[in-house]
mmCIF file with all atom_site columns, C-alpha atoms in Angstrom:
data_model
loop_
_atom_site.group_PDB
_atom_site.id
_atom_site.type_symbol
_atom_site.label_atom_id
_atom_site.label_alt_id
_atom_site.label_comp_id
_atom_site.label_asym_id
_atom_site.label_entity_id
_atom_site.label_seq_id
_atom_site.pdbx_PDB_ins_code
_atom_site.Cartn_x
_atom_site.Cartn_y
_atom_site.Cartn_z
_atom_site.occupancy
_atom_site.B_iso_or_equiv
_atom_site.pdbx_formal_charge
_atom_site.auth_seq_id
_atom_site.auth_comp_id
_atom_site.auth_asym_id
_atom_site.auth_atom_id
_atom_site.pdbx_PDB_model_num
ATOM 1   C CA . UNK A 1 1   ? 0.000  0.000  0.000  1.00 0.00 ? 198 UNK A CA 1
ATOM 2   C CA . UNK A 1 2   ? 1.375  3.654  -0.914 1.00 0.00 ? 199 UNK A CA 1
ATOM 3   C CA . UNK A 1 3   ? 1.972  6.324  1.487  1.00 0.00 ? 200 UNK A CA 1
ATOM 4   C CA . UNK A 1 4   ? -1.065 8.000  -0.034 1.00 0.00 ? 201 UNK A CA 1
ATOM 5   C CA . UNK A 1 5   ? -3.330 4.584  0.364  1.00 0.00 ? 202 UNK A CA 1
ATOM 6   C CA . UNK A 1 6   ? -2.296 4.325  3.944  1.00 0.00 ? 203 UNK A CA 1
ATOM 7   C CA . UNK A 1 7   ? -5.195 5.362  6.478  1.00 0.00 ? 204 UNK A CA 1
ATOM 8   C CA . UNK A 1 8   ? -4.398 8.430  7.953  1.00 0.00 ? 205 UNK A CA 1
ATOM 9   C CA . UNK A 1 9   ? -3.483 8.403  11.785 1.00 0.00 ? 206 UNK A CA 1
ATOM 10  C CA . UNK A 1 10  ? -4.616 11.467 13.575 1.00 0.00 ? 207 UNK A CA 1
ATOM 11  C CA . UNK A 1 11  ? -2.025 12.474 16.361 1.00 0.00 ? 208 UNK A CA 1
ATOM 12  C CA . UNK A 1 12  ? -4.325 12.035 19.364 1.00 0.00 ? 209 UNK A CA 1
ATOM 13  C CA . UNK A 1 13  ? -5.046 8.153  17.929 1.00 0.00 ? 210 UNK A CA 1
ATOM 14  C CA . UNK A 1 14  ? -1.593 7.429  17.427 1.00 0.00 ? 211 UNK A CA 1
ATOM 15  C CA . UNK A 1 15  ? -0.077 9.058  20.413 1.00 0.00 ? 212 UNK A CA 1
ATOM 16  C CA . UNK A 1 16  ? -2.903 7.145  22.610 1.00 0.00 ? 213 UNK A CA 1
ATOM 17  C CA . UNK A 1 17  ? -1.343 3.792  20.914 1.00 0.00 ? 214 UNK A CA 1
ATOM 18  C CA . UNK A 1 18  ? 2.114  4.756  21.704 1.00 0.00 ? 215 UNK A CA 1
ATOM 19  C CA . UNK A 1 19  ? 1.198  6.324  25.366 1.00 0.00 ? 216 UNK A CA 1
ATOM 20  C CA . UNK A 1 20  ? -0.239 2.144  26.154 1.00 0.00 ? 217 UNK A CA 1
ATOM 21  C CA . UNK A 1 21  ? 2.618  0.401  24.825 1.00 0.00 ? 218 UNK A CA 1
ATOM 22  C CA . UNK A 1 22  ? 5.461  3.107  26.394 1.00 0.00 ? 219 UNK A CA 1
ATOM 23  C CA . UNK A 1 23  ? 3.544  2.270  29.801 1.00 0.00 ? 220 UNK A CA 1
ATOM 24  C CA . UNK A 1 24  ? 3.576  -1.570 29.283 1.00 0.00 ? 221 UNK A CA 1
ATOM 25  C CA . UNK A 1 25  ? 7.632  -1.194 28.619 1.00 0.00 ? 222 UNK A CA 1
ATOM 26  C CA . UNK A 1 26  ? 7.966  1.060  31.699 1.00 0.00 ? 223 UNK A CA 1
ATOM 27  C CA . UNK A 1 27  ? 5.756  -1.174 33.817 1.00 0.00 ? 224 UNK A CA 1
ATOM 28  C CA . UNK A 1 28  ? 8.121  -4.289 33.277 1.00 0.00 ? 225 UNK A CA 1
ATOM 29  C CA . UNK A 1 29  ? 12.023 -2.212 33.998 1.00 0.00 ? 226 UNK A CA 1
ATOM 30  C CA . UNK A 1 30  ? 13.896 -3.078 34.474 1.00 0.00 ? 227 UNK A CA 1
ATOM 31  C CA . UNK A 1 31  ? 12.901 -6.269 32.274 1.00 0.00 ? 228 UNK A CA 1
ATOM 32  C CA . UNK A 1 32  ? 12.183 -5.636 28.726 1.00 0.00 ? 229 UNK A CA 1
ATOM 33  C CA . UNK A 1 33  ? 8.206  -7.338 28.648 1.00 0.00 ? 230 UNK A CA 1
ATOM 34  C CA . UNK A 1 34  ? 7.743  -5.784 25.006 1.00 0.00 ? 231 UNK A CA 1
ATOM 35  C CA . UNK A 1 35  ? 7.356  -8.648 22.638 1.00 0.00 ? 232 UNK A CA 1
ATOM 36  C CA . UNK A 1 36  ? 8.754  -8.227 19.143 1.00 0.00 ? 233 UNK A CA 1
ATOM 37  C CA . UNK A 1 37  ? 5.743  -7.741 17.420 1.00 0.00 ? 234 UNK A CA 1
ATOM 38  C CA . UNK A 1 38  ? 4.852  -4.916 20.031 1.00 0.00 ? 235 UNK A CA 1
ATOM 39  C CA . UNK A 1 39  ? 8.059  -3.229 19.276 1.00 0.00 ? 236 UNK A CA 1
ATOM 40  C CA . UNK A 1 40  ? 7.656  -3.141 15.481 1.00 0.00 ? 237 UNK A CA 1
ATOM 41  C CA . UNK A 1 41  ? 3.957  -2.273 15.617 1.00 0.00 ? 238 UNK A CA 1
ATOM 42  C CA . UNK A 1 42  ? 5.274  0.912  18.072 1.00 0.00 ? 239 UNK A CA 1
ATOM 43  C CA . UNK A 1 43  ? 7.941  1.454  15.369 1.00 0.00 ? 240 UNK A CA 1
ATOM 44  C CA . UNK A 1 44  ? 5.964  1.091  12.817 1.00 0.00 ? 241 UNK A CA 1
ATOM 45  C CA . UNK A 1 45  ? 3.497  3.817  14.110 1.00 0.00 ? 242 UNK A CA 1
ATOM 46  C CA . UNK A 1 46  ? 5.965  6.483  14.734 1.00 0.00 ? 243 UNK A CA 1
ATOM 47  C CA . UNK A 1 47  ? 6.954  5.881  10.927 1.00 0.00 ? 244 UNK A CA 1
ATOM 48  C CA . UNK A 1 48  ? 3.591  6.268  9.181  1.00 0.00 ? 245 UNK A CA 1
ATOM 49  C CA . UNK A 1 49  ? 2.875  9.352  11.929 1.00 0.00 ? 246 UNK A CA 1
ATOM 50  C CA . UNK A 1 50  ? 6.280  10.556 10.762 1.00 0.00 ? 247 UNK A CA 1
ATOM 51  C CA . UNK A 1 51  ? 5.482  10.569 7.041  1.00 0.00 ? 248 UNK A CA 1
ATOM 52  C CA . UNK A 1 52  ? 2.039  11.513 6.640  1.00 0.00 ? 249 UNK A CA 1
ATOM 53  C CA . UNK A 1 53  ? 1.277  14.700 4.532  1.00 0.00 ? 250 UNK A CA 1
ATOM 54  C CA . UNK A 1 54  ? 1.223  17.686 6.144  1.00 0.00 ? 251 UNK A CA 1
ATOM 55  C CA . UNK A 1 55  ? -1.038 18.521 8.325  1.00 0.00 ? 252 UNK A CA 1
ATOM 56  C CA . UNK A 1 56  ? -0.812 15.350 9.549  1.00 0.00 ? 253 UNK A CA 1
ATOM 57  C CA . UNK A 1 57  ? 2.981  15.155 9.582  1.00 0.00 ? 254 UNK A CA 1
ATOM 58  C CA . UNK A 1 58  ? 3.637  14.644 13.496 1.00 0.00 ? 255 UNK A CA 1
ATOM 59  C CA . UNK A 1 59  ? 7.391  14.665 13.891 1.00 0.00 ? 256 UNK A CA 1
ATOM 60  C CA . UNK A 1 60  ? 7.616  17.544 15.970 1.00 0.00 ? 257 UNK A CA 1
ATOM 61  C CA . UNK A 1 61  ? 4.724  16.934 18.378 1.00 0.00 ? 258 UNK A CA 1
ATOM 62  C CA . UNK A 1 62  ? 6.403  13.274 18.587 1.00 0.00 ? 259 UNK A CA 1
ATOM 63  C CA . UNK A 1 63  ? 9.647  14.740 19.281 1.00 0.00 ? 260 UNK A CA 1
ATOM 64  C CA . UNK A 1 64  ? 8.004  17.204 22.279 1.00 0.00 ? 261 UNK A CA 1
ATOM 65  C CA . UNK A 1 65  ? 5.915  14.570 23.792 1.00 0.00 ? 262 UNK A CA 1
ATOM 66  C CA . UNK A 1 66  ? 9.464  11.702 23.672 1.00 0.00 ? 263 UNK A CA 1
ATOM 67  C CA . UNK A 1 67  ? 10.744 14.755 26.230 1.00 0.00 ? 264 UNK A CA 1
ATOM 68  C CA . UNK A 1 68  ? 7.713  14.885 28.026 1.00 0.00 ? 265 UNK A CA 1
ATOM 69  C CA . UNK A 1 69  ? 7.224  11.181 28.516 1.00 0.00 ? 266 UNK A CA 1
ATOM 70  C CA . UNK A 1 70  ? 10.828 10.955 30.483 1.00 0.00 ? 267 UNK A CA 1
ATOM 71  C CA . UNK A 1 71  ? 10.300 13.993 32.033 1.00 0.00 ? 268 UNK A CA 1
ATOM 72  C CA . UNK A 1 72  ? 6.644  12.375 33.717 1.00 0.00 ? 269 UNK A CA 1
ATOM 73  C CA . UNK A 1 73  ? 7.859  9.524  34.838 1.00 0.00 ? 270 UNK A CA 1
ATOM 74  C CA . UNK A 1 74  ? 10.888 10.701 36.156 1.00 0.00 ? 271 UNK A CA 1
ATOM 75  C CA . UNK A 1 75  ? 8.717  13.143 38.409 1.00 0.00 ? 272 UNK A CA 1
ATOM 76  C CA . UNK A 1 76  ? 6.394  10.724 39.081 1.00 0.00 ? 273 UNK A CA 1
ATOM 77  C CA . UNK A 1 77  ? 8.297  7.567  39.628 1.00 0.00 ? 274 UNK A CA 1
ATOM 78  C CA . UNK A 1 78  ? 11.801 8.265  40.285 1.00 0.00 ? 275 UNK A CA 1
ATOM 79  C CA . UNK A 1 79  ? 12.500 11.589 42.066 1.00 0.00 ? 276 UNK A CA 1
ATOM 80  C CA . UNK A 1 80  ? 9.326  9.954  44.683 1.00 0.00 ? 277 UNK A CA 1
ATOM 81  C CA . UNK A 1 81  ? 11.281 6.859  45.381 1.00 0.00 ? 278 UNK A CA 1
ATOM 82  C CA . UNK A 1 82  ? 14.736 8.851  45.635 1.00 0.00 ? 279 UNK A CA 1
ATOM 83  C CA . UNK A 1 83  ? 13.140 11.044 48.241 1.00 0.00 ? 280 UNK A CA 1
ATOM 84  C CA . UNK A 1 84  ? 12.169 8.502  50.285 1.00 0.00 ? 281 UNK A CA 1
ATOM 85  C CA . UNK A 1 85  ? 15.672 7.449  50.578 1.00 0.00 ? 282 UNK A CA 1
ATOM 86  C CA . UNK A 1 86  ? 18.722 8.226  52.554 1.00 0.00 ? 283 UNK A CA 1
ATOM 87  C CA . UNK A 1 87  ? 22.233 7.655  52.929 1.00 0.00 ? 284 UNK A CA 1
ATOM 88  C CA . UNK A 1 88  ? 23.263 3.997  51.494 1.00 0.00 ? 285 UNK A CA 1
ATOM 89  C CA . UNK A 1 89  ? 19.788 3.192  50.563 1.00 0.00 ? 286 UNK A CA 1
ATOM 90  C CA . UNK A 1 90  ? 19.791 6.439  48.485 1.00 0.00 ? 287 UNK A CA 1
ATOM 91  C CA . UNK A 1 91  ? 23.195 5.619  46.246 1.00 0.00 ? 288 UNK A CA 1
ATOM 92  C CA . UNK A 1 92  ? 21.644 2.269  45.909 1.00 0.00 ? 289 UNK A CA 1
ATOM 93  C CA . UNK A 1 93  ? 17.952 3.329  44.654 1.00 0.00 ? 290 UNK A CA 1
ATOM 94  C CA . UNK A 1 94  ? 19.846 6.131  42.156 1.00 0.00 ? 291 UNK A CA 1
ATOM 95  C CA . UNK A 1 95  ? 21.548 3.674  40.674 1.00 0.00 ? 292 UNK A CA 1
ATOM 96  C CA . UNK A 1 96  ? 18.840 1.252  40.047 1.00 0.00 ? 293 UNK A CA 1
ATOM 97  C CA . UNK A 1 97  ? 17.037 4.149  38.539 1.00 0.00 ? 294 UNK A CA 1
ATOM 98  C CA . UNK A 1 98  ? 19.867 4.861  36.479 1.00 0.00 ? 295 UNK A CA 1
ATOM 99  C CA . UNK A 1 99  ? 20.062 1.367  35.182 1.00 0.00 ? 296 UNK A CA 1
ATOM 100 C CA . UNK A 1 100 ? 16.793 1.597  34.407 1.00 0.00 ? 297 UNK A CA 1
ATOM 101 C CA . UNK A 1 101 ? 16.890 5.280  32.738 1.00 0.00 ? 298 UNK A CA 1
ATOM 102 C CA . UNK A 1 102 ? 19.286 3.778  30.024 1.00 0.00 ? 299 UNK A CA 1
ATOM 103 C CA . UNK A 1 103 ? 17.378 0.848  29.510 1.00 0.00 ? 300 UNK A CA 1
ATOM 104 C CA . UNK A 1 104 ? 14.746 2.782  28.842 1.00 0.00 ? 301 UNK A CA 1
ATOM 105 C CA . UNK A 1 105 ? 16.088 5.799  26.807 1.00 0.00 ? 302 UNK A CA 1
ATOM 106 C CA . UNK A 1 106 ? 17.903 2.607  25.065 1.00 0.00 ? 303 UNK A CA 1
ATOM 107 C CA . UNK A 1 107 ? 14.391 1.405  24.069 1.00 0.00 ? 304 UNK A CA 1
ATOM 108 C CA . UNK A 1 108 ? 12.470 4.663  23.295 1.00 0.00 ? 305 UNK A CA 1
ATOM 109 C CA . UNK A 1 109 ? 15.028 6.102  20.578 1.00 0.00 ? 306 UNK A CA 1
ATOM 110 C CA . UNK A 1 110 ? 15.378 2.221  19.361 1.00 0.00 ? 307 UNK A CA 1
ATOM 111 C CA . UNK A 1 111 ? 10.986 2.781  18.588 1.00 0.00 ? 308 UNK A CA 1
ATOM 112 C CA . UNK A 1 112 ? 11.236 6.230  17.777 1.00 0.00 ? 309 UNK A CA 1
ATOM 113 C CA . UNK A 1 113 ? 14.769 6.510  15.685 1.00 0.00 ? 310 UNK A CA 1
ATOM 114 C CA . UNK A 1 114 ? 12.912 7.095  12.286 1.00 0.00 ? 311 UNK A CA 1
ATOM 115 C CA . UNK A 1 115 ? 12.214 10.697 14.390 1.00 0.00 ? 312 UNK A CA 1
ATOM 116 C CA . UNK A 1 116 ? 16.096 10.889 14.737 1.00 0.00 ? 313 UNK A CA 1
ATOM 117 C CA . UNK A 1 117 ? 16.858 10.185 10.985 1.00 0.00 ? 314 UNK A CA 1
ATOM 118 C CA . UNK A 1 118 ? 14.565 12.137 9.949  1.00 0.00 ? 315 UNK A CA 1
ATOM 119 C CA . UNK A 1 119 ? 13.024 15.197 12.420 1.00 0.00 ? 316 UNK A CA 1
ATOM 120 C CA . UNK A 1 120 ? 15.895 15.599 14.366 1.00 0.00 ? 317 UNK A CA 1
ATOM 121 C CA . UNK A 1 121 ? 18.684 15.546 12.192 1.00 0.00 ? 318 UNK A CA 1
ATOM 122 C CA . UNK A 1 122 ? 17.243 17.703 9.592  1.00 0.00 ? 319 UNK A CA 1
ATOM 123 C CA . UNK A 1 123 ? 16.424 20.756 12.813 1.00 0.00 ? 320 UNK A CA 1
ATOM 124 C CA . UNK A 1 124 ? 20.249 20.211 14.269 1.00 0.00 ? 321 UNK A CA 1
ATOM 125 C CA . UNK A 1 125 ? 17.986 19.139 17.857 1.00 0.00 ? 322 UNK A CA 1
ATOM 126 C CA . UNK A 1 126 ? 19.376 16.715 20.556 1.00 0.00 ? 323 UNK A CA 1
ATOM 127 C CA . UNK A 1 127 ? 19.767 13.151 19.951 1.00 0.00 ? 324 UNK A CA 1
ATOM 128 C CA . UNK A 1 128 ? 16.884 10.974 21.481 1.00 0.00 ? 325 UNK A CA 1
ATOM 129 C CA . UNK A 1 129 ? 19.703 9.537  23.996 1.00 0.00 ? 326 UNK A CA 1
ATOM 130 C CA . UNK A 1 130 ? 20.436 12.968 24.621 1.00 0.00 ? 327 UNK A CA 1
ATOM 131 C CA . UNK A 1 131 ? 17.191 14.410 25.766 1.00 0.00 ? 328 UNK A CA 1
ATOM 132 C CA . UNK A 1 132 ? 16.559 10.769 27.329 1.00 0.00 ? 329 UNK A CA 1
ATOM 133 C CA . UNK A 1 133 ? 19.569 11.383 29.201 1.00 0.00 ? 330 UNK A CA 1
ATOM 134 C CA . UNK A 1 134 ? 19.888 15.152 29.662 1.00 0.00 ? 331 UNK A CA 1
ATOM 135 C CA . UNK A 1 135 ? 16.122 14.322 31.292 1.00 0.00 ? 332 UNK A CA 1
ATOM 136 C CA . UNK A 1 136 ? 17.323 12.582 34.139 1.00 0.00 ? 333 UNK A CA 1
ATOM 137 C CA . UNK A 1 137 ? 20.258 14.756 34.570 1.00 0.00 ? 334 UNK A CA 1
ATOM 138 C CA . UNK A 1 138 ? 18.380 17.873 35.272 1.00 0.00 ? 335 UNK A CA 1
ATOM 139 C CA . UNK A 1 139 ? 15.266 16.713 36.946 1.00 0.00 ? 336 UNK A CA 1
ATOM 140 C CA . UNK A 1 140 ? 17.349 14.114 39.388 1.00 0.00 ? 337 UNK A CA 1
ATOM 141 C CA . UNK A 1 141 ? 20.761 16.141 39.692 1.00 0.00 ? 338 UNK A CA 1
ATOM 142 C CA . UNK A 1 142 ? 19.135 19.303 40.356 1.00 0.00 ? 339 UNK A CA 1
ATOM 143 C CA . UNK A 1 143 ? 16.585 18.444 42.781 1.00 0.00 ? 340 UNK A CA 1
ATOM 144 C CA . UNK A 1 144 ? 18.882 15.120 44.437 1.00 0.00 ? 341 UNK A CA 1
ATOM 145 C CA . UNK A 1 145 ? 22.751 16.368 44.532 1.00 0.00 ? 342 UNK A CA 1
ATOM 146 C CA . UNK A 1 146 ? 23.110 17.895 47.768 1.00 0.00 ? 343 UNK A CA 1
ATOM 147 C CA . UNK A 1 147 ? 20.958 14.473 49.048 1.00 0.00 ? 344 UNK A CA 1
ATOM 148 C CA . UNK A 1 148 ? 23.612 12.343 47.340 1.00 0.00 ? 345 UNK A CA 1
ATOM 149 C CA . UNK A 1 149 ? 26.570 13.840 48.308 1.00 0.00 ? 346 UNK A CA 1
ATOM 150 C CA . UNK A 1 150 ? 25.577 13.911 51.611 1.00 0.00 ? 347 UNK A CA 1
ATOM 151 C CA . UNK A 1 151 ? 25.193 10.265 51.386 1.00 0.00 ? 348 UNK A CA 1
ATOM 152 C CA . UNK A 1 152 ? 28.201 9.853  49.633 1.00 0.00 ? 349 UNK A CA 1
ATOM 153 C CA . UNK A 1 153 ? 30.172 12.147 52.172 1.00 0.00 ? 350 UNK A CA 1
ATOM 154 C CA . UNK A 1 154 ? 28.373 9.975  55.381 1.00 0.00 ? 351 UNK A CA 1
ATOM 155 C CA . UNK A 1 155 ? 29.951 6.404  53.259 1.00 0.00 ? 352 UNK A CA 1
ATOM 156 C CA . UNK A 1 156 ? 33.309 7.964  53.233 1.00 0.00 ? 353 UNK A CA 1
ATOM 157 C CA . UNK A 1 157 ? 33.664 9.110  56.700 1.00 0.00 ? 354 UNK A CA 1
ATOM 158 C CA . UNK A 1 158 ? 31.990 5.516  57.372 1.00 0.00 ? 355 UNK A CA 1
ATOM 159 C CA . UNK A 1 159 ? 34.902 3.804  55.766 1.00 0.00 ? 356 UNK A CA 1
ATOM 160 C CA . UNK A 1 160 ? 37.072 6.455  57.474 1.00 0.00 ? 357 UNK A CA 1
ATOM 161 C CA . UNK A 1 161 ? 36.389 5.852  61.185 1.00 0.00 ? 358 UNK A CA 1
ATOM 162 C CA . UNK A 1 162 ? 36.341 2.567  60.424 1.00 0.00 ? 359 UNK A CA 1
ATOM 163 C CA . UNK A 1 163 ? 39.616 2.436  59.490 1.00 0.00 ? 360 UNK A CA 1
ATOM 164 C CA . UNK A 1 164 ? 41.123 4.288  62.411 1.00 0.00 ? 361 UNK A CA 1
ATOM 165 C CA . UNK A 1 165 ? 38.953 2.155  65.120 1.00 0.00 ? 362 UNK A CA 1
ATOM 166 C CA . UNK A 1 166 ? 40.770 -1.003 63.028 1.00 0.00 ? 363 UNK A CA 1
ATOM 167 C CA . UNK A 1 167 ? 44.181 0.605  63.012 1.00 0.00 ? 364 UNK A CA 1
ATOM 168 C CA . UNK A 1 168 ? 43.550 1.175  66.548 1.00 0.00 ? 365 UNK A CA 1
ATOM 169 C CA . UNK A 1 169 ? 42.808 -2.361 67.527 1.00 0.00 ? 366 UNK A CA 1
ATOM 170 C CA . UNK A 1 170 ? 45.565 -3.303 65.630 1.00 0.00 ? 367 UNK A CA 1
ATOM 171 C CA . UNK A 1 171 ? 48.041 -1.561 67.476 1.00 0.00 ? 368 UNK A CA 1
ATOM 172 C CA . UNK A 1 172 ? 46.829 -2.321 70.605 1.00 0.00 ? 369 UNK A CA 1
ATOM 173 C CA . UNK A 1 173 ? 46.610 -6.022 69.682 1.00 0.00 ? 370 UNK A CA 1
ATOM 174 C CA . UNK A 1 174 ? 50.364 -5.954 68.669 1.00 0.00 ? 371 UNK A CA 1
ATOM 175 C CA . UNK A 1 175 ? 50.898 -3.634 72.096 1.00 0.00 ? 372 UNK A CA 1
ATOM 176 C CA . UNK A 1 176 ? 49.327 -5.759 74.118 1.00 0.00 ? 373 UNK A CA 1
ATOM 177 C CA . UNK A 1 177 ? 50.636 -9.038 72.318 1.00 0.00 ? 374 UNK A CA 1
ATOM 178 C CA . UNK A 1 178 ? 54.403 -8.537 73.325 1.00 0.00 ? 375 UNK A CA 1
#
């Protein structure tokens, strides 16, 4: 079927499809529970909404709503399970959430990379990794970084008296051994 054949896919339809199968992938992180036919049909649909004839070309919106989409679950998923966190448990939880963030931004611009060789590219804008990245960055470093180096600071002077009650009970031990 020709790209003039094709039935047309208004945005709201299409970005409804896209919105279910983005929250199926994000449901299963950090396992990847999208099967291979979901992937291509998600694919697939950022392609035809992609290169439909104007008006109903949908790159850009696409491109706004990929931001948007990291942005919304990092506020509502990630920076609420951070908070809750402190010291060790903190460093740990980030970096679950940052395995997960590239997993996910991994994914994403893998469905939505005929955006990147075509939208993006041609406007000079971030890569998809980029803003999927660049996302977490500012939302989680900008709210989280004085939380994590505390936590990181408290680990390090953890290790540090730890060492100098050890190096104490050493030399004591080899004191009181003679």
């Amino acid at each position: 079927m020709s790209n003039s054949e094709r039935r047309i896919i208004s945005f709201e339809e299409g970005w409804d499809f896209m919105q279910q199968g983005i929250q199926k992938l994000l449901e299963g992180l950090p396992e990847l529970n999208i099967t291979a036919d979901d992937y291509m049909t998600l694919s697939t649909t950022i392609y035809v909404m992609c290169t439909q004839k104007p008006p109903h070309e949908y790159s850009e919106q696409l491109y706004e709503k990929y931001k948007e989409t990291f942005d919304g679950y990092i506020k509502s998923t990630v920076l609420p399970s951070l908070r809750e966190k402190k010291d060790e448990l903190l460093l740990r939880e980030l970096l679950e959430r940052w395995s997960n963030h590239k997993i996910m931004t991994k994914l994403l611009s893998r469905i939505f990379r005929y955006l990147h060789k075509y939208h993006i590219r041609k406007r000079g804008l971030s890569s998809l990794e980029e803003t999927g990245f660049l996302s977490f960055y500012y939302l989680v470093y900008d709210e989280m970084h004085r939380q994590v180096m505390d936590a990181i600071l408290a680990m390090v002077f953890s290790v540090f008296h730890f060492y100098v009650i050890y190096k104490q009970f050493i030399s004591q031990f080899i004191i009181d051994g003679n």
